PDB file of C-alpha atoms in Angstrom:
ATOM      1  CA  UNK U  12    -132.158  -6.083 105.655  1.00  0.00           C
ATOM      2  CA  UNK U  13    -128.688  -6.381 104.126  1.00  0.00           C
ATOM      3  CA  UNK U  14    -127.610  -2.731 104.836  1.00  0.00           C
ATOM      4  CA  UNK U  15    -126.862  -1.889 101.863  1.00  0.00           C
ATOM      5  CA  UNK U  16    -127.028   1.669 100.466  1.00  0.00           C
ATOM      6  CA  UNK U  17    -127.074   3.026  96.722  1.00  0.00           C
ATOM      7  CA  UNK U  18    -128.818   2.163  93.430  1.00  0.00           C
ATOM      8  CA  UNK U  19    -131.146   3.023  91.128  1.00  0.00           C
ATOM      9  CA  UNK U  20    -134.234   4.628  92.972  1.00  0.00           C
ATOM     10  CA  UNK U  21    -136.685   1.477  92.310  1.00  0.00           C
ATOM     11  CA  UNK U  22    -140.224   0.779  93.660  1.00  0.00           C
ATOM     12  CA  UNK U  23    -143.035  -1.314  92.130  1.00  0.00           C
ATOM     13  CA  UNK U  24    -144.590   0.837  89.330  1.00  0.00           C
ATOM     14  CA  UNK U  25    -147.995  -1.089  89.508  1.00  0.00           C
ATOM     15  CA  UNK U  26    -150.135  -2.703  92.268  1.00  0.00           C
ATOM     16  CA  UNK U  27    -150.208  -5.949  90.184  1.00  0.00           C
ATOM     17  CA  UNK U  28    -147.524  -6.482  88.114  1.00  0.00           C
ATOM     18  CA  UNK U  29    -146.024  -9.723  87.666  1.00  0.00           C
ATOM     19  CA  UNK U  30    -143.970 -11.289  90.653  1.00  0.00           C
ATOM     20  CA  UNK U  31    -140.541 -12.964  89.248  1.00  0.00           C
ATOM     21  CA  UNK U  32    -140.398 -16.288  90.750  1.00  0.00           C
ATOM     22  CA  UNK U  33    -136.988 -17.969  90.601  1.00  0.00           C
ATOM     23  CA  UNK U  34    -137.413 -21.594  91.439  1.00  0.00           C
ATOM     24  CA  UNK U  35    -134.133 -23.254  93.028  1.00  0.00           C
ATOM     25  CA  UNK U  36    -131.300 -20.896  91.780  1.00  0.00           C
ATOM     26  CA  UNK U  37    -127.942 -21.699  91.810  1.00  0.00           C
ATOM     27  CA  UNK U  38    -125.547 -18.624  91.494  1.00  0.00           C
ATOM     28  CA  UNK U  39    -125.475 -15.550  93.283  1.00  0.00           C
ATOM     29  CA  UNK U  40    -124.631 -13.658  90.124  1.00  0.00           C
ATOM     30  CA  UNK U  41    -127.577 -15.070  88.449  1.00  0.00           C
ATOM     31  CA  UNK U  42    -130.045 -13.865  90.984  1.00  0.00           C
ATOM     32  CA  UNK U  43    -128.060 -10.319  90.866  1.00  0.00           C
ATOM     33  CA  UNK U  44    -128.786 -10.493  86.603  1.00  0.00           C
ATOM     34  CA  UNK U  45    -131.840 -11.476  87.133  1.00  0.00           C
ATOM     35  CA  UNK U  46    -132.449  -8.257  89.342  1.00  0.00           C
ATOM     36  CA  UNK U  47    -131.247  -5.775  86.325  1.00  0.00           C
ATOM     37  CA  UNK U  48    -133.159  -7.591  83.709  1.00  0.00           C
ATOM     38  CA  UNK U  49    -136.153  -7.213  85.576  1.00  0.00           C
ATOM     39  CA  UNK U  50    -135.265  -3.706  86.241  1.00  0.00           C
ATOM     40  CA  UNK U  51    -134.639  -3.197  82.744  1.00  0.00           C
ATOM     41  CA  UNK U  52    -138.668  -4.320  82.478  1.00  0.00           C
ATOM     42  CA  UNK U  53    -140.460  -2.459  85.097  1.00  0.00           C
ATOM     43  CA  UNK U  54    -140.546  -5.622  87.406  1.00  0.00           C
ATOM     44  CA  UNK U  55    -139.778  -5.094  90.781  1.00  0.00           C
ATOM     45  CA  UNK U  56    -141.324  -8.057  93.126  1.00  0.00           C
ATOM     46  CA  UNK U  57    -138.560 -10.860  92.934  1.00  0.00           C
ATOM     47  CA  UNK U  58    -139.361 -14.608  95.125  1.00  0.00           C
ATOM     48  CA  UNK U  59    -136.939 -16.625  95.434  1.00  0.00           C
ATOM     49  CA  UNK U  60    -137.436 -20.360  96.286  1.00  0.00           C
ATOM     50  CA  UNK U  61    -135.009 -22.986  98.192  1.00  0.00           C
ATOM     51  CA  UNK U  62    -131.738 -21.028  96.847  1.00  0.00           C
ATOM     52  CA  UNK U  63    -128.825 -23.516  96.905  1.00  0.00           C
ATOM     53  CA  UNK U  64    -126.901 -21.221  98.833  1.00  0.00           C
ATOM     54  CA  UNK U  65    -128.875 -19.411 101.074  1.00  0.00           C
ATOM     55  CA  UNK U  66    -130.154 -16.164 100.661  1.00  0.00           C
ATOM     56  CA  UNK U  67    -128.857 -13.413 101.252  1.00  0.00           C
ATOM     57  CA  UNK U  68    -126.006 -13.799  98.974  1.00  0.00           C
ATOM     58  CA  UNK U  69    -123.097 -10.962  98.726  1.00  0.00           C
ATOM     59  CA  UNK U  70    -122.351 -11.343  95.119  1.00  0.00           C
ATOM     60  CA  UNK U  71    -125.710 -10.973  93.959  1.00  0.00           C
ATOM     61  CA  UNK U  72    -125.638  -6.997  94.677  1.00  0.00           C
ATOM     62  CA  UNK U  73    -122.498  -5.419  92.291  1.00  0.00           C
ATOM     63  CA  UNK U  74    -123.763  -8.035  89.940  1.00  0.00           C
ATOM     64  CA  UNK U  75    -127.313  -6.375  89.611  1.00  0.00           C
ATOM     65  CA  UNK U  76    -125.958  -3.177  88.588  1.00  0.00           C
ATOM     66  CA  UNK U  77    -127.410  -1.063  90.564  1.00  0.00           C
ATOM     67  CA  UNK U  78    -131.480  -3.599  90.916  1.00  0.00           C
ATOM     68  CA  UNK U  79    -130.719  -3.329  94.795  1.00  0.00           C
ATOM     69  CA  UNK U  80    -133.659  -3.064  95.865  1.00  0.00           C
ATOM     70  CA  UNK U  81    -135.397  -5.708  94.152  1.00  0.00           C
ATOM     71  CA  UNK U  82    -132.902  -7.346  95.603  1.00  0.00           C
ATOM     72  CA  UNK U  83    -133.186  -5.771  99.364  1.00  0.00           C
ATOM     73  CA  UNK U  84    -136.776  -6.696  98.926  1.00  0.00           C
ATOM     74  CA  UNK U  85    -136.374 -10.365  97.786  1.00  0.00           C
ATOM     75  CA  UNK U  86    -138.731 -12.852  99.623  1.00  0.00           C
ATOM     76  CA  UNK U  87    -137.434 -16.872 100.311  1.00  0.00           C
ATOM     77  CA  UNK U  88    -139.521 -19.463 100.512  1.00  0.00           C
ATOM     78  CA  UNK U  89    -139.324 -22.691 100.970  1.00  0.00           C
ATOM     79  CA  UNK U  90    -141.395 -24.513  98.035  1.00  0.00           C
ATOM     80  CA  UNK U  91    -143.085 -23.494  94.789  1.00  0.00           C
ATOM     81  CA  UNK U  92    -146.289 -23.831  96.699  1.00  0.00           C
ATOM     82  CA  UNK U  93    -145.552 -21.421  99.249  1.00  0.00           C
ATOM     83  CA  UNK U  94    -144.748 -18.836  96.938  1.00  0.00           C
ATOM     84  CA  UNK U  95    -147.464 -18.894  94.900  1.00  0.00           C
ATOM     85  CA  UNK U  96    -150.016 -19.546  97.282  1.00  0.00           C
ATOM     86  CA  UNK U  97    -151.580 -15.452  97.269  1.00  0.00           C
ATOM     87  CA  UNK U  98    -151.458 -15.595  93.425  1.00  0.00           C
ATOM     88  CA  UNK U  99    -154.390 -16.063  90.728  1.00  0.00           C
ATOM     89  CA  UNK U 100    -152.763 -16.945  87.865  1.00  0.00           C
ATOM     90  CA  UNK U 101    -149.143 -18.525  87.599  1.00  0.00           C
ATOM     91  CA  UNK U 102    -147.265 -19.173  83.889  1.00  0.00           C
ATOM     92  CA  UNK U 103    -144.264 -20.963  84.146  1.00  0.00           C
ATOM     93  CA  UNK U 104    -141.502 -20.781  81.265  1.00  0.00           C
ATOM     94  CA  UNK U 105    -140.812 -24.150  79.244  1.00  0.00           C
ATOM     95  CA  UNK U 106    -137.269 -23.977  77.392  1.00  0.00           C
ATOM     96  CA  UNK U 107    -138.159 -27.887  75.889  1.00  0.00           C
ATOM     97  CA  UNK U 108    -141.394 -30.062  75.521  1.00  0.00           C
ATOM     98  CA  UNK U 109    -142.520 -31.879  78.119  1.00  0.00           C
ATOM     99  CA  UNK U 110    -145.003 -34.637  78.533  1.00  0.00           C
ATOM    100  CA  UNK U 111    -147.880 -31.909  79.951  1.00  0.00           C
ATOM    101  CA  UNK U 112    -151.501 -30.994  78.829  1.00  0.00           C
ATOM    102  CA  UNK U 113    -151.197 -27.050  79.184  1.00  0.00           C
ATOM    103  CA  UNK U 114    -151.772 -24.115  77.589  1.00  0.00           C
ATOM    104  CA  UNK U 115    -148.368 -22.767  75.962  1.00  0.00           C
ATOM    105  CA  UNK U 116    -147.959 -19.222  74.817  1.00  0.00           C
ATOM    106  CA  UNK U 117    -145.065 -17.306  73.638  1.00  0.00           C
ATOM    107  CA  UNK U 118    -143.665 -14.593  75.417  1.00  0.00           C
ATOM    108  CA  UNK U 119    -145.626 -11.888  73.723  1.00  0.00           C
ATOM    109  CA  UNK U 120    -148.753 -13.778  74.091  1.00  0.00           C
ATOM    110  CA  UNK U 121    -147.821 -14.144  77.904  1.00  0.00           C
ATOM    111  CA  UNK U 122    -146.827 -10.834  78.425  1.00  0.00           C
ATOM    112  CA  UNK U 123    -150.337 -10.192  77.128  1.00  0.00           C
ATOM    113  CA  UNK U 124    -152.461 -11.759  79.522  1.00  0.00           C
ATOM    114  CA  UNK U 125    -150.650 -10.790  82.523  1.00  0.00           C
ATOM    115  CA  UNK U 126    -151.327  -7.594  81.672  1.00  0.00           C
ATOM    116  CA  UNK U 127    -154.991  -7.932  81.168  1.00  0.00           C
ATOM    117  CA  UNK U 128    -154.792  -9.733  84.257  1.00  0.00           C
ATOM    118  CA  UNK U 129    -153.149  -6.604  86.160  1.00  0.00           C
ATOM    119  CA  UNK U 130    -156.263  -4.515  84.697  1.00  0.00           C
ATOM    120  CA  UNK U 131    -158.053  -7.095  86.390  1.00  0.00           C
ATOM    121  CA  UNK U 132    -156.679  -6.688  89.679  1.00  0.00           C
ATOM    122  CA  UNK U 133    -155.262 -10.403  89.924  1.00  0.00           C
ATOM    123  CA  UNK U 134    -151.958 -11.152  90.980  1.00  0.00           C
ATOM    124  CA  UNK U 135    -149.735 -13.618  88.586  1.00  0.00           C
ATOM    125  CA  UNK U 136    -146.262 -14.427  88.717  1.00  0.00           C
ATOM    126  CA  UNK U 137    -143.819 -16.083  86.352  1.00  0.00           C
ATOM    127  CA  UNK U 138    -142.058 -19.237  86.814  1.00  0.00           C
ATOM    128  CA  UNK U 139    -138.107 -19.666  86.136  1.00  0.00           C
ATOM    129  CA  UNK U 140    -136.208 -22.666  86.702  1.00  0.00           C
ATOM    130  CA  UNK U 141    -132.882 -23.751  88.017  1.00  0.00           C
ATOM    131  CA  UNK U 142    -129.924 -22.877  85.427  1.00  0.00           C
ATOM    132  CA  UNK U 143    -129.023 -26.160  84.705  1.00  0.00           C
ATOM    133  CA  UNK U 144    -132.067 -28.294  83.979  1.00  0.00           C
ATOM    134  CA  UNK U 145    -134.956 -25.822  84.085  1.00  0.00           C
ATOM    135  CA  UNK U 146    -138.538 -26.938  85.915  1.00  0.00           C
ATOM    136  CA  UNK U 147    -139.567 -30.048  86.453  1.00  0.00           C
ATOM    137  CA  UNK U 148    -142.668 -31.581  85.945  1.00  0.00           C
ATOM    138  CA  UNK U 149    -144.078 -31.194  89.696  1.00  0.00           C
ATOM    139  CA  UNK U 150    -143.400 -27.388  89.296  1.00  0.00           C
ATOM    140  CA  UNK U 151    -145.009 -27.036  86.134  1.00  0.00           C
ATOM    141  CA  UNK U 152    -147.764 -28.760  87.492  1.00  0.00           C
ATOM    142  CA  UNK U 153    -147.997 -25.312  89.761  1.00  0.00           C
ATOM    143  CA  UNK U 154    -149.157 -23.303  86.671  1.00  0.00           C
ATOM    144  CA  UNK U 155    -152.027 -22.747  84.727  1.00  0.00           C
ATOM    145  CA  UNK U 156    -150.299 -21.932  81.352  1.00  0.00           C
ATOM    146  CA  UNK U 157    -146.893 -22.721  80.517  1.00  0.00           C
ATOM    147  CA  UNK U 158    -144.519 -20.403  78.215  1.00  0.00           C
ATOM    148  CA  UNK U 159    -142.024 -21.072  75.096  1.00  0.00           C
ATOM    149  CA  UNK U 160    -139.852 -17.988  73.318  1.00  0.00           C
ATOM    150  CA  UNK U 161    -139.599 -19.021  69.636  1.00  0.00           C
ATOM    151  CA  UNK U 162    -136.038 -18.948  68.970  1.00  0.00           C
ATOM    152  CA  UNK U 163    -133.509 -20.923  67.505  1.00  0.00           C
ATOM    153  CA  UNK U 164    -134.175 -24.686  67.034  1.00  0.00           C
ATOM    154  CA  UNK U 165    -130.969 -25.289  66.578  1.00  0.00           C
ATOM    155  CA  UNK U 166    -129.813 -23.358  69.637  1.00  0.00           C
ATOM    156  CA  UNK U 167    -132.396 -22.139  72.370  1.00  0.00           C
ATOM    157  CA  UNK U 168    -129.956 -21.658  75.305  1.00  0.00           C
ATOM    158  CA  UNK U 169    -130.552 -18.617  77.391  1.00  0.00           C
ATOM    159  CA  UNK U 170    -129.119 -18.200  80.710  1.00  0.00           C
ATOM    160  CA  UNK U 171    -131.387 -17.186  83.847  1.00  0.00           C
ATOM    161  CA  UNK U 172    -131.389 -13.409  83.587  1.00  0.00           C
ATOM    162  CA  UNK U 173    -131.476 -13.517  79.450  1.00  0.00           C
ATOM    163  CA  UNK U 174    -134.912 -15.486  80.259  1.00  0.00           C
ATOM    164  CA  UNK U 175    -136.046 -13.207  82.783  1.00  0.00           C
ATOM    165  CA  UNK U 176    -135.333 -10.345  80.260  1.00  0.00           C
ATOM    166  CA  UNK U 177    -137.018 -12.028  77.563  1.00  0.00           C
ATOM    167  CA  UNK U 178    -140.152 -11.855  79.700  1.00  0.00           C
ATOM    168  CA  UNK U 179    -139.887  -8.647  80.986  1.00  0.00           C
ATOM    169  CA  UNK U 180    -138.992  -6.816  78.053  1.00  0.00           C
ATOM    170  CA  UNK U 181    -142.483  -8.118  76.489  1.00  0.00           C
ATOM    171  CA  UNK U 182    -143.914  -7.169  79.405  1.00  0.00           C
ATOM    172  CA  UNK U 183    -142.968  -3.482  79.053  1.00  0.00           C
ATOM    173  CA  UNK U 184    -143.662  -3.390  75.665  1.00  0.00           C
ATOM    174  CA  UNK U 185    -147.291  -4.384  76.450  1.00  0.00           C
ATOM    175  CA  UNK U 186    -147.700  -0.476  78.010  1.00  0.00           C
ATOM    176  CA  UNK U 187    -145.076   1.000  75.847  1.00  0.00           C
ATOM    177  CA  UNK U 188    -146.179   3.823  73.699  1.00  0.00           C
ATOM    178  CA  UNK U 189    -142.460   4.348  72.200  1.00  0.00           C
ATOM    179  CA  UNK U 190    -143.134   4.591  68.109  1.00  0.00           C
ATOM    180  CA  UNK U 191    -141.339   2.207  66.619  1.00  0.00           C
ATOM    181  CA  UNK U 192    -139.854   4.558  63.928  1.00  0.00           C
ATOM    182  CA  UNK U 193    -138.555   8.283  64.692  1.00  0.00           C
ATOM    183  CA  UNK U 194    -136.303  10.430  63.159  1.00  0.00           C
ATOM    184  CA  UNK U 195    -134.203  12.268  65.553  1.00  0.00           C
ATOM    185  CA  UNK U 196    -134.038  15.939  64.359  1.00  0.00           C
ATOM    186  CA  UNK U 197    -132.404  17.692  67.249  1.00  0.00           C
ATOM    187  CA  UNK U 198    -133.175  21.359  66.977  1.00  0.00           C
ATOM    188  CA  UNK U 199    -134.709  21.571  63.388  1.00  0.00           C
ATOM    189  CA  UNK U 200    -137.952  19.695  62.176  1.00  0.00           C
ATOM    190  CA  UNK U 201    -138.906  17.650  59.417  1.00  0.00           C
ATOM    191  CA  UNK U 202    -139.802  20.500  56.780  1.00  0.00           C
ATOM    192  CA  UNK U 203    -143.269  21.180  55.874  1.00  0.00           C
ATOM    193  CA  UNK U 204    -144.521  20.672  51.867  1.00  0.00           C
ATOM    194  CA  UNK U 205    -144.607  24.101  51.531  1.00  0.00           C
ATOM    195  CA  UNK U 206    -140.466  24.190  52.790  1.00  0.00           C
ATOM    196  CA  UNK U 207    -139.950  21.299  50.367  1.00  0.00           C
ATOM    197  CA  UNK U 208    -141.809  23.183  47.559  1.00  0.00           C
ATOM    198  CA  UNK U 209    -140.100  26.421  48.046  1.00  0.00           C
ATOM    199  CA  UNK U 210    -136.820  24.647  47.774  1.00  0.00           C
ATOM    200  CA  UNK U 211    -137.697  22.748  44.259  1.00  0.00           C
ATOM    201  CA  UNK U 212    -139.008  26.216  43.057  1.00  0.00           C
ATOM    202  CA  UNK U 213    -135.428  27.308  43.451  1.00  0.00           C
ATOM    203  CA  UNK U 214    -133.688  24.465  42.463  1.00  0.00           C
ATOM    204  CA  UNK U 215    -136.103  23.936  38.965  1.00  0.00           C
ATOM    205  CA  UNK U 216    -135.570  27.902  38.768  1.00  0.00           C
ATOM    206  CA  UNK U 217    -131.556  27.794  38.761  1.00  0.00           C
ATOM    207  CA  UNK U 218    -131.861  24.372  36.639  1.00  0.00           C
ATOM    208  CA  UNK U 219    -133.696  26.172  33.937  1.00  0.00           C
ATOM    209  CA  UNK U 220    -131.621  29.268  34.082  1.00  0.00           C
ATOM    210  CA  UNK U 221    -128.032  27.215  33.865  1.00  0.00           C
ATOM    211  CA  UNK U 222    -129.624  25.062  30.944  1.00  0.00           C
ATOM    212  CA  UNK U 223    -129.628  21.591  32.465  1.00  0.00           C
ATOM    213  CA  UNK U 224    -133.706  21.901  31.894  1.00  0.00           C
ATOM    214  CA  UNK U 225    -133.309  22.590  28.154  1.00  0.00           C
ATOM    215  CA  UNK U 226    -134.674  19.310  26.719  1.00  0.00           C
ATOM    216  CA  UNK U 227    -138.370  19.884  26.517  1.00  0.00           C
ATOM    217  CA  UNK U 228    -139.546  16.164  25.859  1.00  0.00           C
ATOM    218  CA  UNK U 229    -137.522  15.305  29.258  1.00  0.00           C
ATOM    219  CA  UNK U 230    -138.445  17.720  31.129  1.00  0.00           C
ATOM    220  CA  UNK U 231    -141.173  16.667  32.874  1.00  0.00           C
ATOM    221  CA  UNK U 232    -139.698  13.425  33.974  1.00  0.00           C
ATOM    222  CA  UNK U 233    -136.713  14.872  35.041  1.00  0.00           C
ATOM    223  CA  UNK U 234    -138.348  17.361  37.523  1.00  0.00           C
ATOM    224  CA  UNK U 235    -140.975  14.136  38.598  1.00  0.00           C
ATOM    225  CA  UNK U 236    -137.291  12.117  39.547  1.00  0.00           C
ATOM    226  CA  UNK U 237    -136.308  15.123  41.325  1.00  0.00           C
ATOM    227  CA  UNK U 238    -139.458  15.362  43.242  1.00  0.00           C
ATOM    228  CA  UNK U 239    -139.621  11.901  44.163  1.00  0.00           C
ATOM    229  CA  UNK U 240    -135.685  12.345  45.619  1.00  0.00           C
ATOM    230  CA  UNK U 241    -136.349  14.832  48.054  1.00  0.00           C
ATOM    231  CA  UNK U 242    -140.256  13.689  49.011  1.00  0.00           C
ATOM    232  CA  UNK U 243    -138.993   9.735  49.397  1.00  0.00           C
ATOM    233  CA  UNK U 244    -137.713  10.683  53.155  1.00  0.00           C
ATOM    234  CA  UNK U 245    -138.389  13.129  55.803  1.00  0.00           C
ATOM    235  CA  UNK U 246    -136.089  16.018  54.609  1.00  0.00           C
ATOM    236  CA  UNK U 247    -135.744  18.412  57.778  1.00  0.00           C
ATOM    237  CA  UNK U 248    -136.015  22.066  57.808  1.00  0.00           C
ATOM    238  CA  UNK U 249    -132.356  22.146  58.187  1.00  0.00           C
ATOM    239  CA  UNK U 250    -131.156  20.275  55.514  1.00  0.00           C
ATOM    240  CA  UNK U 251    -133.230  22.096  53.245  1.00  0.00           C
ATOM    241  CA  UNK U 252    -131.481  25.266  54.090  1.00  0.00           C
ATOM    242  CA  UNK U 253    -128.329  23.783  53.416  1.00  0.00           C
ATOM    243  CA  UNK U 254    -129.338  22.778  50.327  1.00  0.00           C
ATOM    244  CA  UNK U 255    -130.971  26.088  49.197  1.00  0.00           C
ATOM    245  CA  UNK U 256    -126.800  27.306  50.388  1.00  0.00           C
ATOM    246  CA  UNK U 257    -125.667  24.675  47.840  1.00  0.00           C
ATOM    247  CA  UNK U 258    -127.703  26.265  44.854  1.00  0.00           C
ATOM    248  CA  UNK U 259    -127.501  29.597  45.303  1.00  0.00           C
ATOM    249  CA  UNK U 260    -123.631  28.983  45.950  1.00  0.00           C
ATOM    250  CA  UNK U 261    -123.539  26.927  42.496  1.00  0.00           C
ATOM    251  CA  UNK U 262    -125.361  29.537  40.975  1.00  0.00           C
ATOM    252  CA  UNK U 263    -122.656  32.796  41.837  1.00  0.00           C
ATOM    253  CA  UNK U 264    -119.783  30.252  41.239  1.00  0.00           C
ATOM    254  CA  UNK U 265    -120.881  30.134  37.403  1.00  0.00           C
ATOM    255  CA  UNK U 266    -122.008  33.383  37.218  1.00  0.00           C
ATOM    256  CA  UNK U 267    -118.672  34.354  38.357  1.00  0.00           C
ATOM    257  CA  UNK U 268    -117.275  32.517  35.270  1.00  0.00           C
ATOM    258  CA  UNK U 269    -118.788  34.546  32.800  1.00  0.00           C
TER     259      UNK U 269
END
């Protein structure tokens, strides 16, 4: 109920995914990042216990970039308890080791089970901690499995949203049917054998002709390199037209010199 108009046009985009439960925040502009990360995720349901300064807070909006309505439909509450109280399963993130008997997974291995726990039709939500210190060892004791990112031993410091992001991003990735190689080929394609053979025919054809073929005992290998050039990537359709320009254009420039 803040009043606020504009933004991207977000709603939940499943029943059960996660809920983002920031535990004792400090900053308004941390609660704002932590909005766009999870935007940037798919996550939409944002909790938001015993904020230092209150909640609503003005400067969390511009600094969302545009998350406003995960942030229009924040919840408060009062303890850790409270807001996890309709959940079944509850990870909390760990940035150091602490003197607990838990479960610990990494983010992908998190990411993981909440969503087999969507498919399930339970509820789960994510612990974060305050910026400064991170969770303490009576909200921990809140979750059933805690969670570490591998990074950096020698320097693991994320702030709040880069956490949140952490998590999300695996989370989206868990659905994500993105390849994770493509070549972008705008308005040609990548050119069929029969293209590619067409084009050596008239390359080894002009090669012969102009001479540069003429040593029989290296023959063979020589056409094998050139075969291997042009088959060792996706050549598009494209290219290979360019390239049948280039020969043909070779070809009339020394024919001209005769």
């Amino acid at each position: 109920m803040t009043g606020r108009d504009g933004g991207a046009d977000l709603e939940p985009i499943g029943e059960f995914d996660p809920v983002v439960i920031l535990v004792r925040p400090q900053l308004a502009e941390n609660i704002g990042t932590t909005a766009r990360a999870m935007a940037n995720g798919g996550l939409f349901h944002l909790r938001i216990v015993a904020p230092r300064d209150g909640w609503p807070q003005e400067r969390a909006w511009p600094a969302s970039s545009g998350a406003h309505r995960i942030l229009d439909n924040a919840q408060v509450f009062e303890t850790v308890d409270d807001a996890v109280a309709d959940l079944h399963r509850v990870f909390a993130t760990c940035p150091r080791p602490r003197h607990v008997v838990k479960p610990v997974m990494t983010a992908r291995g998190a990411a993981a089970e909440l969503r087999v726990a969507s498919t399930r039709g339970l509820r789960t939500g994510i612990l974060f901690g305050p910026e400064r210190a991170g969770l303490d060892v009576e909200d921990m004791a809140r979750a059933d499995t805690l969670v570490r990112y591998p990074l950096n031993p020698k320097f693991m410091s994320l702030n709040l949203a880069q956490a949140v992001l952490v998590m999300a991003y695996e989370w989206y990735l868990t659905e994500d049917m993105t390849p994770p190689r493509d070549l972008m080929t705008n308005e040609t394609h990548v050119a069929t054998k029969g293209e590619l053979e067409n084009f050596m025919s008239h390359l080894l054809r002009e090669l012969d002709d102009c001479g540069f073929l003429r040593n029989e005992q290296k023959k063979p290998g020589m056409i094998r390199n050139l075969r291997h050039f042009f088959t060792r990537g996706e050549v598009t359709e494209q290219e290979l037209r360019t390239l049948h320009g280039v020969v043909s254009e070779l070809v009339s420039a020394r024919k001209a010199k005769r």
